[in-house]
Coordinates of C-alpha atoms in Angstrom, one line a residue:
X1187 CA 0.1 6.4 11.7
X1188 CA -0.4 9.9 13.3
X1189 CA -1.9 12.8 12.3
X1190 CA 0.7 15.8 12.1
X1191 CA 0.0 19.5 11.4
X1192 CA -0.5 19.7 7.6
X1193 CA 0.4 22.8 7.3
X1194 CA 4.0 22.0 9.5
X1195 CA 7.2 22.3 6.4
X1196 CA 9.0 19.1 8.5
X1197 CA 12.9 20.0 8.3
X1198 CA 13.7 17.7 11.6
X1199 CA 12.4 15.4 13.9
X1200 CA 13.0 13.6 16.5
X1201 CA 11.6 11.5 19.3
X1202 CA 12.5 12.3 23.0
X1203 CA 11.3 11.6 26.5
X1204 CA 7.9 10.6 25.1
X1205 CA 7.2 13.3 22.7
X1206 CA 8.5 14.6 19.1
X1207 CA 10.1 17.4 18.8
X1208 CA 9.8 18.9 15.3
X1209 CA 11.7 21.8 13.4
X1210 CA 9.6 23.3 10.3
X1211 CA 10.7 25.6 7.5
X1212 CA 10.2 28.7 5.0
X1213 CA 10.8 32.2 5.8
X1214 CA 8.2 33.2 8.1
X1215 CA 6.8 29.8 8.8
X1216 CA 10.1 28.1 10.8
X1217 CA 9.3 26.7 14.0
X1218 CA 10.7 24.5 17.1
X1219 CA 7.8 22.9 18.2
X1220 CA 6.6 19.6 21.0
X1221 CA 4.0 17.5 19.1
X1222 CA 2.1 14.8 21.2
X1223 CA 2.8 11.3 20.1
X1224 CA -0.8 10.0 20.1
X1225 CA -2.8 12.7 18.9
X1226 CA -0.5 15.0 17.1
X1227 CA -1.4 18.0 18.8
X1228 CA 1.4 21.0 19.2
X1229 CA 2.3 21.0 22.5
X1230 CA 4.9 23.9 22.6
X1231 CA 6.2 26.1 19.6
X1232 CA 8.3 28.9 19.0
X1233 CA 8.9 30.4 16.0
X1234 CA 12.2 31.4 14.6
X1235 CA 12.5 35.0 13.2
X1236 CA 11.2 35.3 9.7
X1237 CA 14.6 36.2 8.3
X1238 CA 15.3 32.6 8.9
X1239 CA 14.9 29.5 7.3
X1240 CA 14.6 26.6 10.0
X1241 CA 16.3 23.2 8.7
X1242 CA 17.1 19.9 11.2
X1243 CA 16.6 19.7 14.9
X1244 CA 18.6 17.3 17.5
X1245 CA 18.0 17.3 21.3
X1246 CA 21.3 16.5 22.9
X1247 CA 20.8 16.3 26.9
X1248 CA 18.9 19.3 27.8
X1249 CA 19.6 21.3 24.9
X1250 CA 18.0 21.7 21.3
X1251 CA 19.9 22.4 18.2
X1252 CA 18.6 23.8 15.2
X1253 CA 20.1 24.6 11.6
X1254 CA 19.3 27.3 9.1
X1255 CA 19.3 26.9 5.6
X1256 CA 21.6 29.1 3.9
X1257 CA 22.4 31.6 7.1
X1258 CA 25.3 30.0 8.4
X1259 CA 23.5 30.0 11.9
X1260 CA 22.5 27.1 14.4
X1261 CA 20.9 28.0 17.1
X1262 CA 21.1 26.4 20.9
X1263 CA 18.0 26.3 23.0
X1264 CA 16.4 24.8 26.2
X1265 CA 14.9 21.9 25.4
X1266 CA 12.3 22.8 27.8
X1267 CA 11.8 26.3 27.8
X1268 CA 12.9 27.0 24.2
X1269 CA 15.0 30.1 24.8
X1270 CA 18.0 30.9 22.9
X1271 CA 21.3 30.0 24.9
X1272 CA 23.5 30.8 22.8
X1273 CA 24.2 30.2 18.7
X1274 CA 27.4 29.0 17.0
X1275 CA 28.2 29.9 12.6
X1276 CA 28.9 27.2 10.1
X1277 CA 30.5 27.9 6.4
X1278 CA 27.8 26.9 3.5
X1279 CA 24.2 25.1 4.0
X1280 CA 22.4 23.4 6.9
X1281 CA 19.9 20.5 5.8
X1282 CA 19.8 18.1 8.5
X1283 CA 20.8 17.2 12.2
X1284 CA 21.4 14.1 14.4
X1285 CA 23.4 12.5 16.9
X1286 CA 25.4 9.6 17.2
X1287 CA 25.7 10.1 21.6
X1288 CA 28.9 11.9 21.5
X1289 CA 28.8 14.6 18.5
X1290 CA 26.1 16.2 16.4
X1291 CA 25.9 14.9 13.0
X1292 CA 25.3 17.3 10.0
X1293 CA 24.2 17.0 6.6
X1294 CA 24.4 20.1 4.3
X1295 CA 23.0 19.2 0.8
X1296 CA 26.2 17.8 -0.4
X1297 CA 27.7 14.4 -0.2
X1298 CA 29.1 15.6 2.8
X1299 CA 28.7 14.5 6.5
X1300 CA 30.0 17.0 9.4
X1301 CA 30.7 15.9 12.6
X1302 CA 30.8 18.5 15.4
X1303 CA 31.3 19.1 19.0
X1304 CA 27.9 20.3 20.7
X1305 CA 30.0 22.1 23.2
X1306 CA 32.3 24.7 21.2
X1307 CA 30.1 24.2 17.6
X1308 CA 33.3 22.9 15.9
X1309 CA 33.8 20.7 13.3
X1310 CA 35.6 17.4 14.1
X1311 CA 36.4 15.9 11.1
X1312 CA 34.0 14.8 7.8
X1313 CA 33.1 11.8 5.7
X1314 CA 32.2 11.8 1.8
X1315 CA 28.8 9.4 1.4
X1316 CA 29.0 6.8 -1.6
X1317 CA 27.3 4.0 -3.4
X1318 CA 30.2 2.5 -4.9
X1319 CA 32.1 4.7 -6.8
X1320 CA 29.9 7.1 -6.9
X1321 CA 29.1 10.5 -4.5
X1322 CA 25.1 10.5 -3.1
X1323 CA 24.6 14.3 -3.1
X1324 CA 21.2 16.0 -1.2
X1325 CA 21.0 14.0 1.8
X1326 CA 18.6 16.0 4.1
X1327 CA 16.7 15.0 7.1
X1328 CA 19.3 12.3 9.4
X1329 CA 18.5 10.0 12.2
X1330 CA 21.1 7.5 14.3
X1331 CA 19.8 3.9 14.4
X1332 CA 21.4 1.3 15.8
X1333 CA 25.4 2.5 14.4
X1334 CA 24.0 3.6 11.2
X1335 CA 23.2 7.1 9.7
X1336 CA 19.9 7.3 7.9
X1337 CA 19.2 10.1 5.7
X1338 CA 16.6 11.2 3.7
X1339 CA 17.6 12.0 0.0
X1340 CA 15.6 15.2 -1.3
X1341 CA 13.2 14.8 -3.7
X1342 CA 13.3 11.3 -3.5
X1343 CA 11.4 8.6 -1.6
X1344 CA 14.6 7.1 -0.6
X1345 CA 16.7 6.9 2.7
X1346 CA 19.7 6.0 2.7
X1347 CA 21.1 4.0 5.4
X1348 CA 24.7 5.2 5.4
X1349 CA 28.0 3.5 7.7
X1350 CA 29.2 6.1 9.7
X1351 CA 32.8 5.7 9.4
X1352 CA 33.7 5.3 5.4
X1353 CA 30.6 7.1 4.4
X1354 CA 29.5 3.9 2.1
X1355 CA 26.1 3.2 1.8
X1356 CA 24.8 0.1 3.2
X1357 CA 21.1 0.2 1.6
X1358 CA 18.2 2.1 0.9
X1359 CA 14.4 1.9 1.6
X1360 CA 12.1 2.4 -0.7
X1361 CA 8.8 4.1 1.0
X1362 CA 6.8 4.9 -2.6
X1363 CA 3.5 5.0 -2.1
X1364 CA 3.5 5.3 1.9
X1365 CA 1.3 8.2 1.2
X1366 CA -2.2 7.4 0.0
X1367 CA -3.4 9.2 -3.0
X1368 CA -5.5 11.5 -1.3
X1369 CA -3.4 12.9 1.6
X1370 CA -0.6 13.1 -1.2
X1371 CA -2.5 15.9 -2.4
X1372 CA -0.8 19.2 -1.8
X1373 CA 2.3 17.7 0.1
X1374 CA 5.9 18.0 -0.7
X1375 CA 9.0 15.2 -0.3
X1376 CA 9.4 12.6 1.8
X1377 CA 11.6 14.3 4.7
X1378 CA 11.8 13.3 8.7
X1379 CA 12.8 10.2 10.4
X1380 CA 12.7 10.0 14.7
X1381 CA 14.0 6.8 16.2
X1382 CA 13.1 5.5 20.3
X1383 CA 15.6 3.3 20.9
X1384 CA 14.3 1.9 24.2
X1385 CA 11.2 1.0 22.3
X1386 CA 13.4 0.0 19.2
X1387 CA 10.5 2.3 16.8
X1388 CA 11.0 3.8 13.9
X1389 CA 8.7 6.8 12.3
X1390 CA 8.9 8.6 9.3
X1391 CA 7.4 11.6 7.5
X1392 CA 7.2 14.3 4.9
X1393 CA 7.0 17.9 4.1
X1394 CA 3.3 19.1 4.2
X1395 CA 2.4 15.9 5.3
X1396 CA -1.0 14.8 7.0
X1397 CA 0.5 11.5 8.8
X1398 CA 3.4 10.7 10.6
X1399 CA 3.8 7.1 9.7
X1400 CA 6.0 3.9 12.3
X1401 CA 7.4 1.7 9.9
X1402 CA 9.2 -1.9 10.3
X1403 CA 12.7 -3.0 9.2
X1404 CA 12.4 -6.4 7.7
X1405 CA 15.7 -8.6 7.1
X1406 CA 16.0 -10.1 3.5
X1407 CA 16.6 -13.7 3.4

């Protein structure tokens, strides 16, 4: 576990070159910001103008992406200097952001996964997530790992592991009760998953939250 900025509303994160990189929320509290693996400590921030609401983050190359909640906005920064190059429009919400090498991957509070070209902002095509028969609705926060998409489902303490091609679901974790009593206090949902892939590590965290938590995969027998 590492300690995170408790005050920090976690809409995305992700691991790159050595650091997080973290996108926060609320009006007047949204923020791109480099977070030091070991200690936690904010490295770099910018915040995003109050009129927005930050949502998810991806790096892709040397660029940061960054959705907006219900104003149809992402924005395209330096990854290192954080200035605004340019910014591309989306029809209805933005929850969460990933990328699967080639395009960025988009969640948006539905069932609904976007696929989309970093290059012109456009949508490539879409998939409809299920369990069964049956639609999974308010997937947020997303990470690529290893061919799958995982996404956190809001207000749950569930992420969905999710195949990126039908949209089926391929299994959960359960993370209830990662959170000790006491730094539950205050916090809100579960909500941020980064993935190192040269390492093959996995963290997770939450809204609000104290700790930033690396977590395991086991393999049922």
């Amino acid at each position: 576990r590492r300690s995170l900025d408790r005050a920090a509303f976690t809409q995305g994160l992700q691991y790159t070159d050595g650091i997080f990189y973290e996108g926060t929320g609320l009006n007047g509290r949204s923020s791109i910001r480099k977070v030091e693996l070991a200690t936690g400590k904010v490295l770099q921030l910018r915040n995003v103008d109050r009129q927005y609401f930050g949502e998810g983050i991806v790096t892709v190359g040397n660029e940061l992406f960054e959705l907006t909640w219900q104003h149809g906005v992402m924005f395209v920064y330096d990854k290192n200097t954080f200035n605004v190059l340019r910014t591309y429009t989306y029809q209805g919400e933005g929850w969460g952001l990933t990328t699967d090498g080639a395009s960025l991957v988009m969640s948006d509070g539905t069932s609904a996964i976007r696929f989309i070209d970093p290059k012109t902002g456009k949508e490539t095509r879409r998939i409809k997530v299920t369990d069964g028969a049956a639609e999974v609705t308010e997937l947020n926060e997303l990470e690529y790992i290893k061919g799958e998409i995982w996404a956190n489902i809001w207000q749950t303490d569930r992420i969905a592991r999710i195949d990126p091609k039908t949209g089926k679901v391929n299994s959960y974790l359960d993370l209830r009760g990662i959170l000790g009593v006491m730094d539950s206090m205050g916090t809100d949902v579960l909500n941020g998953i980064a993935y190192d892939a040269k390492t093959d590590r996995i963290w997770v965290t939450g809204k609000l939250w104290p700790k930033i938590f690396e977590i395991q995969v086991g393999t049922k027998k």
